[in-house]
CSV table of C-alpha atoms in Angstrom, one decimal:
chain,number,residue,atom,x,y,z
A,1,MET,CA,34.6,-23.4,10.2
A,2,LYS,CA,31.6,-24.9,12.0
A,3,ILE,CA,28.3,-24.9,10.5
A,4,ASP,CA,25.5,-24.9,12.8
A,5,GLN,CA,23.6,-28.0,12.3
A,6,ASN,CA,20.1,-26.9,14.0
A,7,LYS,CA,19.8,-24.5,11.1
A,8,ASP,CA,17.8,-26.2,8.3
A,9,LEU,CA,18.8,-25.3,4.5
A,10,PHE,CA,16.4,-22.4,4.1
A,11,ASP,CA,17.6,-20.9,7.3
A,12,ARG,CA,21.0,-20.7,5.9
A,13,ILE,CA,19.8,-19.9,2.3
A,14,GLU,CA,17.8,-16.9,3.8
A,15,GLU,CA,20.6,-15.9,5.8
A,16,TYR,CA,22.7,-15.8,2.5
A,17,PHE,CA,20.3,-13.8,0.4
A,18,ASN,CA,20.0,-11.4,3.1
A,19,GLY,CA,23.6,-10.6,3.4
A,20,ASP,CA,23.6,-11.7,6.8
A,21,MET,CA,26.7,-13.8,6.8
A,22,ASN,CA,30.2,-12.6,7.1
A,23,ASP,CA,32.8,-13.3,4.0
A,24,ILE,CA,34.1,-16.5,5.5
A,25,GLU,CA,30.6,-18.0,6.2
A,26,GLU,CA,29.6,-16.8,2.6
A,27,LYS,CA,32.6,-18.7,0.8
A,28,GLN,CA,32.0,-21.9,2.8
A,29,PHE,CA,28.3,-21.9,1.7
A,30,ILE,CA,29.5,-21.4,-1.9
A,31,LYS,CA,31.9,-24.1,-1.7
A,32,GLU,CA,29.1,-26.2,-0.1
A,33,LEU,CA,26.5,-25.4,-2.8
A,34,LYS,CA,29.0,-27.1,-5.3
A,35,SER,CA,29.0,-30.4,-3.4
A,36,ASN,CA,25.8,-30.5,-1.6
A,37,LYS,CA,23.0,-31.4,-4.3
A,38,GLU,CA,20.4,-31.1,-1.6
A,39,LEU,CA,21.3,-27.5,-0.8
A,40,LYS,CA,21.8,-26.5,-4.5
A,41,ASP,CA,18.4,-27.7,-5.3
A,42,GLN,CA,16.9,-25.3,-2.4
A,43,TYR,CA,19.2,-22.4,-3.5
A,44,ASP,CA,17.7,-22.9,-7.0
A,45,LYS,CA,14.2,-22.6,-5.9
A,46,PHE,CA,15.3,-19.6,-3.7
A,47,ILE,CA,16.4,-17.9,-7.0
A,48,LEU,CA,12.8,-18.9,-8.6
A,49,SER,CA,11.1,-17.1,-5.9
A,50,PHE,CA,12.8,-14.3,-6.8
A,51,LYS,CA,11.7,-14.5,-10.4
A,52,VAL,CA,8.2,-14.6,-9.2
A,53,LEU,CA,8.6,-11.4,-7.6
A,54,ASN,CA,10.6,-10.0,-10.6
A,55,ASN,CA,7.5,-10.6,-12.6
A,56,LEU,CA,5.6,-8.2,-10.5
A,57,GLY,CA,7.8,-5.1,-11.8
A,58,ASN,CA,8.4,-1.9,-9.9
A,59,PRO,CA,5.8,-1.1,-7.8
A,60,SER,CA,4.7,2.6,-8.0
A,61,GLU,CA,3.4,4.5,-5.0
A,62,GLN,CA,-0.1,4.3,-6.2
A,63,ALA,CA,0.1,0.6,-6.7
A,64,ILE,CA,1.7,0.2,-3.1
A,65,ASN,CA,-1.1,2.5,-1.8
A,66,GLU,CA,-4.0,0.4,-3.4
A,67,LEU,CA,-2.3,-2.9,-2.0
A,68,LEU,CA,-2.4,-1.2,1.4
A,69,ALA,CA,-5.7,0.2,1.1
A,70,MET,CA,-7.0,-3.5,0.1
A,71,LYS,CA,-5.1,-4.8,3.0
A,72,GLU,CA,-6.7,-2.3,5.7
A,73,LEU,CA,-10.1,-3.2,4.1
A,74,HIS,CA,-9.3,-6.6,4.6
A,75,ASP,CA,-7.9,-6.2,8.2
A,76,CYS,CA,-10.8,-4.5,9.0
A,77,ASN,CA,-13.4,-7.0,7.8
A,78,LYS,CA,-11.4,-9.7,9.7
A,79,VAL,CA,-12.0,-7.5,12.9
A,80,GLN,CA,-15.5,-7.0,12.3
A,81,LYS,CA,-16.0,-10.9,11.6
A,82,ASN,CA,-14.2,-11.5,14.9
A,83,LYS,CA,-16.1,-9.1,17.3
A,84,SER,CA,-18.7,-11.6,18.1
A,85,GLY,CA,-16.1,-14.1,19.0
A,86,PHE,CA,-14.2,-11.5,21.1
A,87,LYS,CA,-17.7,-10.6,23.1
A,88,ILE,CA,-18.0,-14.4,23.9
A,89,ARG,CA,-14.7,-14.7,25.4
A,90,PHE,CA,-14.8,-11.6,27.3
A,91,PHE,CA,-17.9,-12.5,29.0
A,92,LYS,CA,-16.7,-16.0,29.6
A,93,ALA,CA,-13.8,-15.0,31.3
A,94,LYS,CA,-13.9,-15.6,35.1
A,95,SER,CA,-12.8,-12.3,36.0
A,96,PHE,CA,-15.4,-10.4,34.0
A,97,PRO,CA,-17.1,-9.0,36.8
A,98,ILE,CA,-14.1,-7.1,38.1
A,99,ARG,CA,-12.9,-6.2,34.5
A,100,GLY,CA,-16.4,-4.9,33.6
A,101,ILE,CA,-16.5,-2.6,36.5
A,102,ALA,CA,-13.0,-1.4,36.0
A,103,ALA,CA,-14.1,-0.7,32.3
A,104,ALA,CA,-17.3,1.0,33.2
A,105,ILE,CA,-15.5,3.4,35.8
A,106,THR,CA,-12.6,4.2,33.6
A,107,ILE,CA,-14.9,5.0,30.8
A,108,LEU,CA,-16.9,7.1,33.2
A,109,ILE,CA,-13.9,9.0,34.2
A,110,ILE,CA,-12.8,9.5,30.9
A,111,SER,CA,-16.0,10.6,29.7
A,112,SER,CA,-16.4,13.1,32.3
A,113,ALA,CA,-13.0,14.7,31.9
A,114,ILE,CA,-13.6,15.2,28.0
A,115,TYR,CA,-16.9,16.7,28.8
A,116,LEU,CA,-15.4,18.9,31.3
A,117,LEU,CA,-12.3,20.0,29.2
A,118,TYR,CA,-14.0,20.2,25.9
A,119,ASP,CA,-14.6,23.5,24.5
A,120,ARG,CA,-18.3,24.2,24.6
A,121,GLN,CA,-18.7,25.8,21.3
A,122,GLN,CA,-16.7,23.0,19.6
A,123,PHE,CA,-18.6,20.6,21.2
A,124,ASP,CA,-22.2,22.0,20.2
A,125,THR,CA,-20.9,22.5,16.4
A,126,ALA,CA,-19.6,19.1,16.4
A,127,SER,CA,-23.2,17.8,17.7
A,128,VAL,CA,-25.2,19.7,14.9
A,129,LEU,CA,-22.7,18.6,12.5
A,130,GLN,CA,-22.5,14.9,13.7
A,131,LEU,CA,-26.3,14.8,13.7
A,132,HIS,CA,-26.6,15.8,10.0
A,133,PHE,CA,-23.4,13.8,9.0
A,134,ASP,CA,-25.1,10.4,10.4
A,135,SER,CA,-27.7,10.9,7.7
A,136,TYR,CA,-25.4,10.7,5.3
A,137,GLN,CA,-26.6,7.2,4.3
A,138,ASP,CA,-29.6,8.7,2.5
A,139,PHE,CA,-26.7,9.4,-0.1
A,140,GLU,CA,-27.0,5.7,-1.1
A,141,GLU,CA,-30.3,6.0,-3.0
A,142,ILE,CA,-28.3,8.1,-5.8
A,143,THR,CA,-25.4,5.9,-5.3
A,144,PRO,CA,-23.1,5.8,-8.7
A,145,ILE,CA,-24.3,2.6,-9.6
A,146,SER,CA,-22.6,1.6,-12.7
A,147,SER,CA,-23.5,0.7,-16.1
A,148,GLU,CA,-19.9,-0.2,-16.9
A,149,ASP,CA,-18.3,-3.3,-16.6
A,150,PHE,CA,-18.2,-4.4,-12.7
A,151,SER,CA,-15.1,-6.7,-13.3
A,152,SER,CA,-13.0,-3.8,-14.3
A,153,GLU,CA,-10.1,-2.9,-12.2
A,154,ASN,CA,-11.1,0.6,-11.9
A,155,GLU,CA,-14.6,-0.2,-11.1
A,156,THR,CA,-13.8,-2.9,-8.4
A,157,LEU,CA,-11.3,-0.2,-7.0
A,158,PHE,CA,-14.2,2.4,-6.9
A,159,LEU,CA,-16.6,-0.1,-5.3
A,160,ASN,CA,-14.0,-0.6,-2.7
A,161,GLY,CA,-13.9,3.0,-2.0
A,162,TYR,CA,-17.3,3.3,-1.9
A,163,GLU,CA,-18.1,0.4,0.3
A,164,ALA,CA,-15.1,1.4,2.8
A,165,GLN,CA,-16.7,4.9,3.0
A,166,LYS,CA,-20.2,3.7,3.4
A,167,ASN,CA,-19.0,1.4,6.5
A,168,ARG,CA,-17.4,4.5,7.8
A,169,ASN,CA,-14.1,3.3,7.2
A,170,PHE,CA,-13.1,6.7,6.0
A,171,LYS,CA,-9.2,6.3,6.5
A,172,ILE,CA,-9.3,3.5,4.0
A,173,ALA,CA,-11.7,5.0,1.7
A,174,ILE,CA,-9.5,8.0,1.3
A,175,PRO,CA,-6.4,6.7,-0.6
A,176,VAL,CA,-8.2,4.6,-2.8
A,177,LEU,CA,-10.7,7.4,-4.0
A,178,LYS,CA,-7.4,9.6,-4.2
A,179,SER,CA,-6.1,7.0,-6.5
A,180,LEU,CA,-9.2,6.8,-8.6
A,181,ILE,CA,-8.9,10.8,-8.9
A,182,GLU,CA,-5.4,10.6,-10.3
A,183,ARG,CA,-6.4,7.9,-12.8
A,184,PRO,CA,-8.8,9.6,-13.6
A,185,TYR,CA,-11.6,7.2,-13.2
A,186,LYS,CA,-15.3,8.4,-12.0
A,187,GLU,CA,-13.3,11.6,-11.2
A,188,ASN,CA,-16.6,13.6,-9.9
A,189,TRP,CA,-18.2,10.9,-7.9
A,190,SER,CA,-14.7,10.2,-6.4
A,191,LYS,CA,-14.2,13.7,-5.5
A,192,LEU,CA,-17.7,13.9,-3.9
A,193,LEU,CA,-16.9,10.8,-2.1
A,194,LEU,CA,-13.6,12.1,-1.2
A,195,GLY,CA,-15.1,15.1,0.1
A,196,ILE,CA,-17.4,13.2,2.3
A,197,SER,CA,-14.6,11.1,3.6
A,198,TYR,CA,-12.6,14.1,4.8
A,199,ILE,CA,-15.7,15.1,6.7
A,200,GLY,CA,-16.0,11.8,8.4
A,201,THR,CA,-12.4,12.0,9.6
A,202,GLY,CA,-12.7,15.8,10.7
A,203,ASP,CA,-10.5,17.2,8.0
A,204,PHE,CA,-12.7,19.9,6.8
A,205,ASP,CA,-9.9,21.9,4.8
A,206,GLN,CA,-9.3,19.0,2.6
A,207,ALA,CA,-13.0,18.3,2.5
A,208,ILE,CA,-13.7,21.9,1.0
A,209,LYS,CA,-11.0,21.6,-1.2
A,210,SER,CA,-12.2,18.3,-2.7
A,211,LEU,CA,-15.8,19.6,-2.8
A,212,SER,CA,-15.1,23.0,-4.1
A,213,GLU,CA,-13.1,21.5,-7.2
A,214,LEU,CA,-16.2,19.7,-7.9
A,215,LYS,CA,-18.1,23.3,-7.8
A,216,GLU,CA,-15.7,24.6,-10.3
A,217,HIS,CA,-16.8,22.2,-12.8
A,218,GLU,CA,-20.7,22.7,-12.0
A,219,ARG,CA,-22.0,23.1,-15.5
A,220,LYS,CA,-21.0,19.5,-16.2
A,221,LEU,CA,-22.5,18.1,-13.2
A,222,SER,CA,-25.7,16.5,-13.1
A,223,ARG,CA,-28.6,18.1,-10.8
A,224,GLU,CA,-28.3,15.6,-8.1
A,225,MET,CA,-24.7,15.8,-7.7
A,226,THR,CA,-24.8,19.6,-7.9
A,227,ILE,CA,-27.1,19.4,-4.8
A,228,VAL,CA,-25.4,16.6,-2.8
A,229,SER,CA,-22.0,18.1,-3.2
A,230,ALA,CA,-23.4,22.0,-2.2
A,231,TYR,CA,-24.7,20.0,0.9
A,232,TYR,CA,-21.8,18.3,2.1
A,233,LEU,CA,-19.5,21.5,1.2
A,234,ALA,CA,-22.0,23.4,3.4
A,235,LEU,CA,-21.3,20.9,6.0
A,236,ALA,CA,-17.7,21.0,5.7
A,237,TYR,CA,-17.7,24.8,6.0
A,238,ILE,CA,-19.7,24.6,9.1
A,239,GLY,CA,-17.3,22.2,10.5
A,240,ASN,CA,-14.6,24.5,9.9
A,241,GLY,CA,-16.7,27.3,11.8
A,242,ASP,CA,-17.4,29.2,8.8
A,243,PHE,CA,-21.0,29.4,9.4
A,244,GLU,CA,-21.8,32.2,6.7
A,245,GLU,CA,-20.5,30.3,3.9
A,246,GLY,CA,-22.1,27.1,5.1
A,247,MET,CA,-25.7,29.1,5.4
A,248,GLU,CA,-24.8,30.4,1.7
A,249,GLN,CA,-24.2,27.0,0.3
A,250,LEU,CA,-27.5,25.6,1.9
A,251,SER,CA,-29.7,28.6,0.4
A,252,VAL,CA,-28.1,27.9,-2.7
A,253,ILE,CA,-29.6,24.4,-2.6
A,254,LEU,CA,-32.8,25.8,-1.5
A,255,LYS,CA,-33.1,28.4,-4.3
A,256,ARG,CA,-32.3,25.5,-6.6
A,257,LEU,CA,-35.2,23.3,-5.3
A,258,GLU,CA,-37.8,25.8,-4.7
A,259,ASN,CA,-40.7,24.8,-6.5
A,260,LEU,CA,-39.7,21.0,-6.3
A,261,PRO,CA,-42.9,18.8,-5.8
A,262,LYS,CA,-42.7,16.3,-2.8
A,263,GLU,CA,-42.7,13.4,-4.9
A,264,ASN,CA,-39.4,14.3,-6.6
A,265,TYR,CA,-36.6,12.2,-5.3
A,266,LEU,CA,-34.6,15.2,-4.6
A,267,PHE,CA,-37.0,16.6,-2.3
A,268,LYS,CA,-35.5,15.1,1.1
A,269,TRP,CA,-32.3,17.1,0.2
A,270,LYS,CA,-34.6,20.3,0.3
A,271,LEU,CA,-35.7,18.9,3.8
A,272,LYS,CA,-32.3,18.2,5.0
A,273,SER,CA,-30.8,21.6,4.2
A,274,ASP,CA,-33.9,23.3,5.9
A,275,LYS,CA,-33.5,21.3,9.0
A,276,LEU,CA,-29.5,22.0,9.0
A,277,ILE,CA,-30.4,25.8,8.5
A,278,LYS,CA,-32.8,25.5,11.6
A,279,ASP,CA,-30.2,23.8,13.6
A,280,ILE,CA,-27.6,26.3,12.8
A,281,SER,CA,-29.6,29.2,13.5
A,282,ASP,CA,-30.8,27.8,16.7
A,283,PHE,CA,-27.2,26.9,17.8
A,284,SER,CA,-26.0,30.6,16.8
A,285,GLU,CA,-29.0,32.1,18.8
A,286,ASN,CA,-27.9,30.1,22.0
A,287,LYS,CA,-24.1,30.7,21.4
A,288,TYR,CA,-24.6,34.4,21.3
B,1,MET,CA,34.2,-1.7,6.5
B,2,ASP,CA,30.8,-1.7,7.5
B,3,ASP,CA,27.7,-0.9,5.4
B,4,ASN,CA,27.2,2.7,6.9
B,5,GLN,CA,30.8,3.3,6.1
B,6,ILE,CA,30.3,2.4,2.7
B,7,GLY,CA,27.3,4.6,2.2
B,8,LYS,CA,29.1,7.5,3.7
B,9,LYS,CA,31.6,7.2,1.0
B,10,PHE,CA,29.4,7.0,-1.7
B,11,ARG,CA,27.3,9.8,-0.4
B,12,SER,CA,30.5,11.8,0.1
B,13,GLY,CA,30.8,12.5,-3.6
B,14,GLY,CA,34.7,12.6,-3.7
B,15,ASN,CA,36.5,10.5,-6.2
B,16,GLU,CA,39.0,9.0,-3.8
B,17,GLU,CA,36.4,7.9,-1.4
B,18,ILE,CA,33.9,6.3,-3.9
B,19,SER,CA,37.0,4.3,-5.4
B,20,ILE,CA,37.8,3.0,-1.8
B,21,ALA,CA,34.0,1.9,-1.5
B,22,ILE,CA,34.1,0.3,-4.8
B,23,ASP,CA,37.5,-1.5,-4.4
B,24,PHE,CA,35.8,-3.0,-1.0
B,25,ILE,CA,33.0,-4.2,-2.7
B,26,LEU,CA,34.9,-5.5,-5.6
B,27,SER,CA,37.4,-7.5,-3.6
B,28,ASN,CA,35.0,-8.9,-1.0
B,29,TRP,CA,31.4,-9.1,-2.6
B,30,ARG,CA,32.0,-9.7,-6.3
B,31,GLU,CA,33.1,-13.1,-6.4
B,32,ASN,CA,29.9,-14.7,-4.5
B,33,ILE,CA,27.4,-12.5,-6.3
B,34,ILE,CA,28.8,-13.0,-9.8
B,35,TYR,CA,28.2,-16.8,-8.8
B,36,ASP,CA,24.5,-16.0,-8.2
B,37,ILE,CA,24.2,-14.0,-11.4
B,38,VAL,CA,25.5,-17.0,-13.4
B,39,ASN,CA,23.2,-19.2,-11.6
B,40,VAL,CA,20.4,-17.3,-12.9
B,41,LEU,CA,21.6,-16.6,-16.3
B,42,LYS,CA,23.3,-19.8,-16.8
B,43,SER,CA,25.9,-18.4,-18.4
B,44,SER,CA,28.9,-16.1,-17.5
B,45,VAL,CA,28.8,-13.9,-20.7
B,46,TYR,CA,26.9,-10.9,-19.0
B,47,ALA,CA,27.6,-11.8,-15.5
B,48,GLU,CA,30.4,-8.9,-15.4
B,49,ASP,CA,28.1,-6.5,-16.9
B,50,ILE,CA,25.2,-7.2,-14.8
B,51,PHE,CA,27.2,-6.9,-11.6
B,52,ASN,CA,28.7,-3.5,-12.6
B,53,LEU,CA,25.1,-2.3,-13.6
B,54,GLY,CA,24.1,-3.6,-10.1
B,55,LEU,CA,27.1,-1.5,-8.6
B,56,GLU,CA,26.2,1.4,-10.5
B,57,ILE,CA,22.3,1.5,-9.3
B,58,LEU,CA,23.5,0.8,-5.9
B,59,GLN,CA,25.5,4.0,-5.9
B,60,GLU,CA,22.8,5.8,-7.1
B,61,ASN,CA,20.4,4.5,-4.6
B,62,ILE,CA,22.5,5.3,-1.7
B,63,VAL,CA,23.1,8.9,-2.9
B,64,GLU,CA,19.5,9.2,-3.5
B,65,MET,CA,18.5,7.9,0.0
B,66,LYS,CA,16.5,5.0,-1.7
B,67,TRP,CA,18.6,2.3,0.5
B,68,ASN,CA,16.9,2.0,3.5
B,69,GLY,CA,19.7,0.6,5.8
B,70,GLY,CA,19.4,-2.9,5.4
B,71,SER,CA,22.3,-5.4,4.8
B,72,LEU,CA,23.8,-3.4,1.7
B,73,LYS,CA,25.5,-7.0,0.7
B,74,GLY,CA,22.0,-8.5,0.4
B,75,TYR,CA,20.7,-5.3,-1.3
B,76,LEU,CA,23.2,-5.5,-3.8
B,77,ARG,CA,22.8,-9.3,-4.4
B,78,ARG,CA,18.8,-8.6,-5.0
B,79,ILE,CA,19.7,-5.8,-7.4
B,80,CYS,CA,21.9,-7.9,-9.3
B,81,ILE,CA,19.6,-11.1,-9.3
B,82,ASN,CA,16.8,-8.7,-10.5
B,83,LYS,CA,18.5,-7.2,-13.2
B,84,SER,CA,19.4,-10.9,-14.5
B,85,PHE,CA,15.9,-11.6,-14.6
B,86,ASP,CA,15.5,-8.4,-16.6
B,87,LEU,CA,18.2,-9.3,-18.9
B,88,LEU,CA,16.2,-12.7,-19.7
B,89,ARG,CA,13.2,-11.0,-20.0
B,90,TYR,CA,14.1,-7.7,-22.1
B,91,GLY,CA,17.7,-8.6,-23.6
B,92,PRO,CA,20.9,-6.9,-23.1
B,93,GLU,CA,19.7,-3.8,-23.9
B,94,ILE,CA,19.1,-3.2,-20.4
B,95,LEU,CA,22.7,-2.9,-19.9
B,96,ASN,CA,22.8,0.3,-21.7
B,97,ARG,CA,21.5,2.4,-19.1
B,98,THR,CA,21.8,5.7,-21.1
B,99,LYS,CA,19.5,4.3,-23.8
B,100,LYS,CA,17.2,2.8,-21.1
B,101,LYS,CA,16.7,6.0,-19.7
B,102,LEU,CA,15.9,7.8,-22.9
B,103,LYS,CA,13.2,5.1,-23.8
B,104,GLU,CA,12.0,3.2,-20.8
B,105,PRO,CA,9.6,0.6,-21.8
B,106,GLN,CA,6.5,1.3,-19.9
B,107,GLU,CA,5.8,-2.4,-18.9
B,108,ARG,CA,9.0,-2.1,-16.9
B,109,VAL,CA,8.1,0.7,-14.5
B,110,GLN,CA,4.7,-0.5,-14.2
B,111,VAL,CA,3.4,-3.1,-12.1
B,112,SER,CA,2.1,-6.2,-13.8
B,113,THR,CA,-1.5,-6.1,-12.5
B,114,THR,CA,-2.3,-9.6,-13.8
B,115,ALA,CA,0.8,-11.1,-12.0
B,116,LEU,CA,0.1,-9.1,-9.0
B,117,LYS,CA,-3.4,-10.2,-8.4
B,118,LYS,CA,-2.5,-13.7,-9.3
B,119,LEU,CA,0.2,-13.7,-6.5
B,120,VAL,CA,-2.5,-12.3,-4.0
B,121,THR,CA,-4.7,-15.0,-4.8
B,122,PHE,CA,-1.9,-17.7,-4.0
B,123,LEU,CA,0.1,-16.0,-1.3
B,124,GLY,CA,-2.8,-13.7,0.2
B,125,LEU,CA,-2.6,-9.9,0.5
B,126,ASN,CA,-0.2,-9.6,3.5
B,127,CYS,CA,2.5,-12.1,2.3
B,128,THR,CA,2.5,-10.5,-1.0
B,129,LEU,CA,2.9,-6.9,0.1
B,130,VAL,CA,5.7,-7.8,2.8
B,131,LEU,CA,7.5,-10.1,0.0
B,132,TRP,CA,7.2,-7.3,-2.6
B,133,LEU,CA,8.4,-4.4,-0.6
B,134,TYR,CA,11.4,-6.7,0.8
B,135,TRP,CA,12.2,-7.5,-2.9
B,136,LYS,CA,12.3,-3.9,-3.9
B,137,GLY,CA,14.9,-3.1,-1.3
B,138,TYR,CA,12.7,-1.8,1.6
B,139,SER,CA,14.2,-2.4,5.0
B,140,TYR,CA,12.2,-4.2,7.6
B,141,LYS,CA,11.9,-1.0,9.4
B,142,LYS,CA,10.5,0.9,6.6
B,143,ILE,CA,8.3,-2.0,5.8
B,144,GLY,CA,7.0,-1.9,9.3
B,145,ILE,CA,6.2,1.6,8.9
B,146,THR,CA,4.4,1.1,5.2
B,147,THR,CA,2.4,-1.8,6.6
B,148,GLY,CA,1.6,-1.1,10.1
B,149,TYR,CA,3.3,-4.1,11.4
B,150,ASN,CA,6.3,-4.0,14.2
B,151,LEU,CA,9.7,-4.9,13.3
B,152,ASP,CA,9.5,-8.6,15.0
B,153,THR,CA,6.2,-9.2,12.8
B,154,VAL,CA,7.7,-8.1,9.8
B,155,LYS,CA,10.6,-10.2,10.1
B,156,SER,CA,8.5,-13.4,10.9
B,157,LYS,CA,6.1,-12.5,8.3
B,158,LYS,CA,8.9,-12.1,5.7
B,159,TYR,CA,10.4,-15.6,6.9
B,160,LYS,CA,7.0,-17.4,6.9
B,161,CYS,CA,6.0,-16.0,3.4
B,162,GLN,CA,9.3,-16.7,1.7
B,163,ARG,CA,8.9,-20.3,2.8
B,164,LYS,CA,5.4,-20.1,1.6
B,165,LEU,CA,6.4,-19.0,-1.8
B,166,LEU,CA,9.0,-21.7,-1.8
B,167,LYS,CA,6.4,-24.4,-1.1
B,168,LEU,CA,4.1,-23.1,-4.0
B,169,ILE,CA,7.1,-23.3,-6.4
B,170,ASN,CA,7.8,-26.9,-5.2
B,171,ASP,CA,4.1,-28.3,-4.9
B,172,ASN,CA,1.7,-26.2,-6.9
B,173,GLN,CA,1.6,-26.9,-10.5
B,174,GLU,CA,-0.7,-23.9,-11.6
B,175,PHE,CA,1.6,-21.7,-9.6
B,176,LYS,CA,4.4,-23.0,-11.6
B,177,THR,CA,2.7,-22.9,-15.0
B,178,PHE,CA,1.6,-19.1,-14.3
B,179,PHE,CA,5.0,-17.7,-12.9
B,180,LEU,CA,7.7,-19.8,-13.9
B,181,GLU,CA,7.1,-21.3,-17.2
B,182,ASN,CA,7.2,-19.1,-20.3
B,183,THR,CA,3.4,-19.4,-21.4
B,184,GLU,CA,1.2,-16.9,-23.4
B,185,GLU,CA,-0.6,-16.1,-20.1
B,186,THR,CA,2.5,-15.3,-18.4
B,187,LYS,CA,3.7,-13.3,-21.4
B,188,ASP,CA,0.6,-11.2,-21.2
B,189,ALA,CA,1.0,-10.6,-17.6
B,190,ASN,CA,4.3,-9.5,-17.8
B,191,GLN,CA,3.3,-7.1,-20.8
B,192,SER,CA,0.2,-5.9,-19.2
């Protein structure tokens, strides 16, 4: 049997281990292994590479998810770093004027179509929601800064989830936060962040589920956690079209913060809730 | 007999069908795979047992739809090599599957976090992910679905990453010390 001389040793070994050789080729390969020292050396090293992977054990679904989340985060950061480079290349291109005009016209047509086709009621609700959700960075001020060991694996994962969420990479944040809840690690914070992430992706049902679970353990929560979770639960209800329930959550916040002095760090949540109630009321009046 | 026919025979559940599939594997694949097992174990004492164990696992994985459609021979070979390394690490106890199922050591089903992190630092995240999934029997298609790469990217990544790994085994002393020599650190990594 002829052996393809163009293939290097690695290719042949790879074919062998992948099961891509037919029986005759395999027999020939093993025969050659016994006489070709170089091939045998490479074959042994290939076996050692399996030993390296064997060290990792059996991947659980959770471990794979964590690795995938890290990959997405990594890819995302890479894209952000490359963004400026892309702009330079784009503007340097000779065809920029044509491309630019074509892109602008396309965007204009698509935007008009969306505007015309989009259900008016949903659009308004989304605007109100978006306006209030955009201010969620205020949440940073009561960020769960950890007193625990920053180098611990759980804490690293938590910070990854938090960072992803802060950067609005909600789809990346969600699996990380879910895995933290499963562990469980900083369960309440993770549920709160998970709820917010779901709002960010527009999955209000899941957001309500996650935030309602928090509400069930309200007695164990700190005051700020109770307020913040109620606020986002209200947003989730509003996003889902359940204004009544949303308003009820907001009124609970206002009641709890009724006599709060302006200097208190939670006062802004009172203002935010007030503003949201006002916007929702305005929207309802216009609608009906 | 092609891979799909073997798969169908195992899934049929009929004794006669299963016997035909097993006979085919024994007469066509056994000898070469035993050769690989002996190369890992450096002995032929347990080679036959490992092959039988591999065949048993293969059959289970096909029935439980864990085999994702890659080359069946390559899949069986990887299972057998994996089990050979398990035998070296945990001893002949792994051959007794009934016992193993009763008291599965926790460290064997959990990922070795230290080893994983270490491999990521050497190989990079993408390579570790692709090689690990491939090693665990994911087909190229399933790896593509899991990682978001298209089929050609998965194939070329797997190829390049395997080369990268071999280069590390060849040239990098720190890598060799951690993964291939039986140091205390490696033991800790394996037990964590």
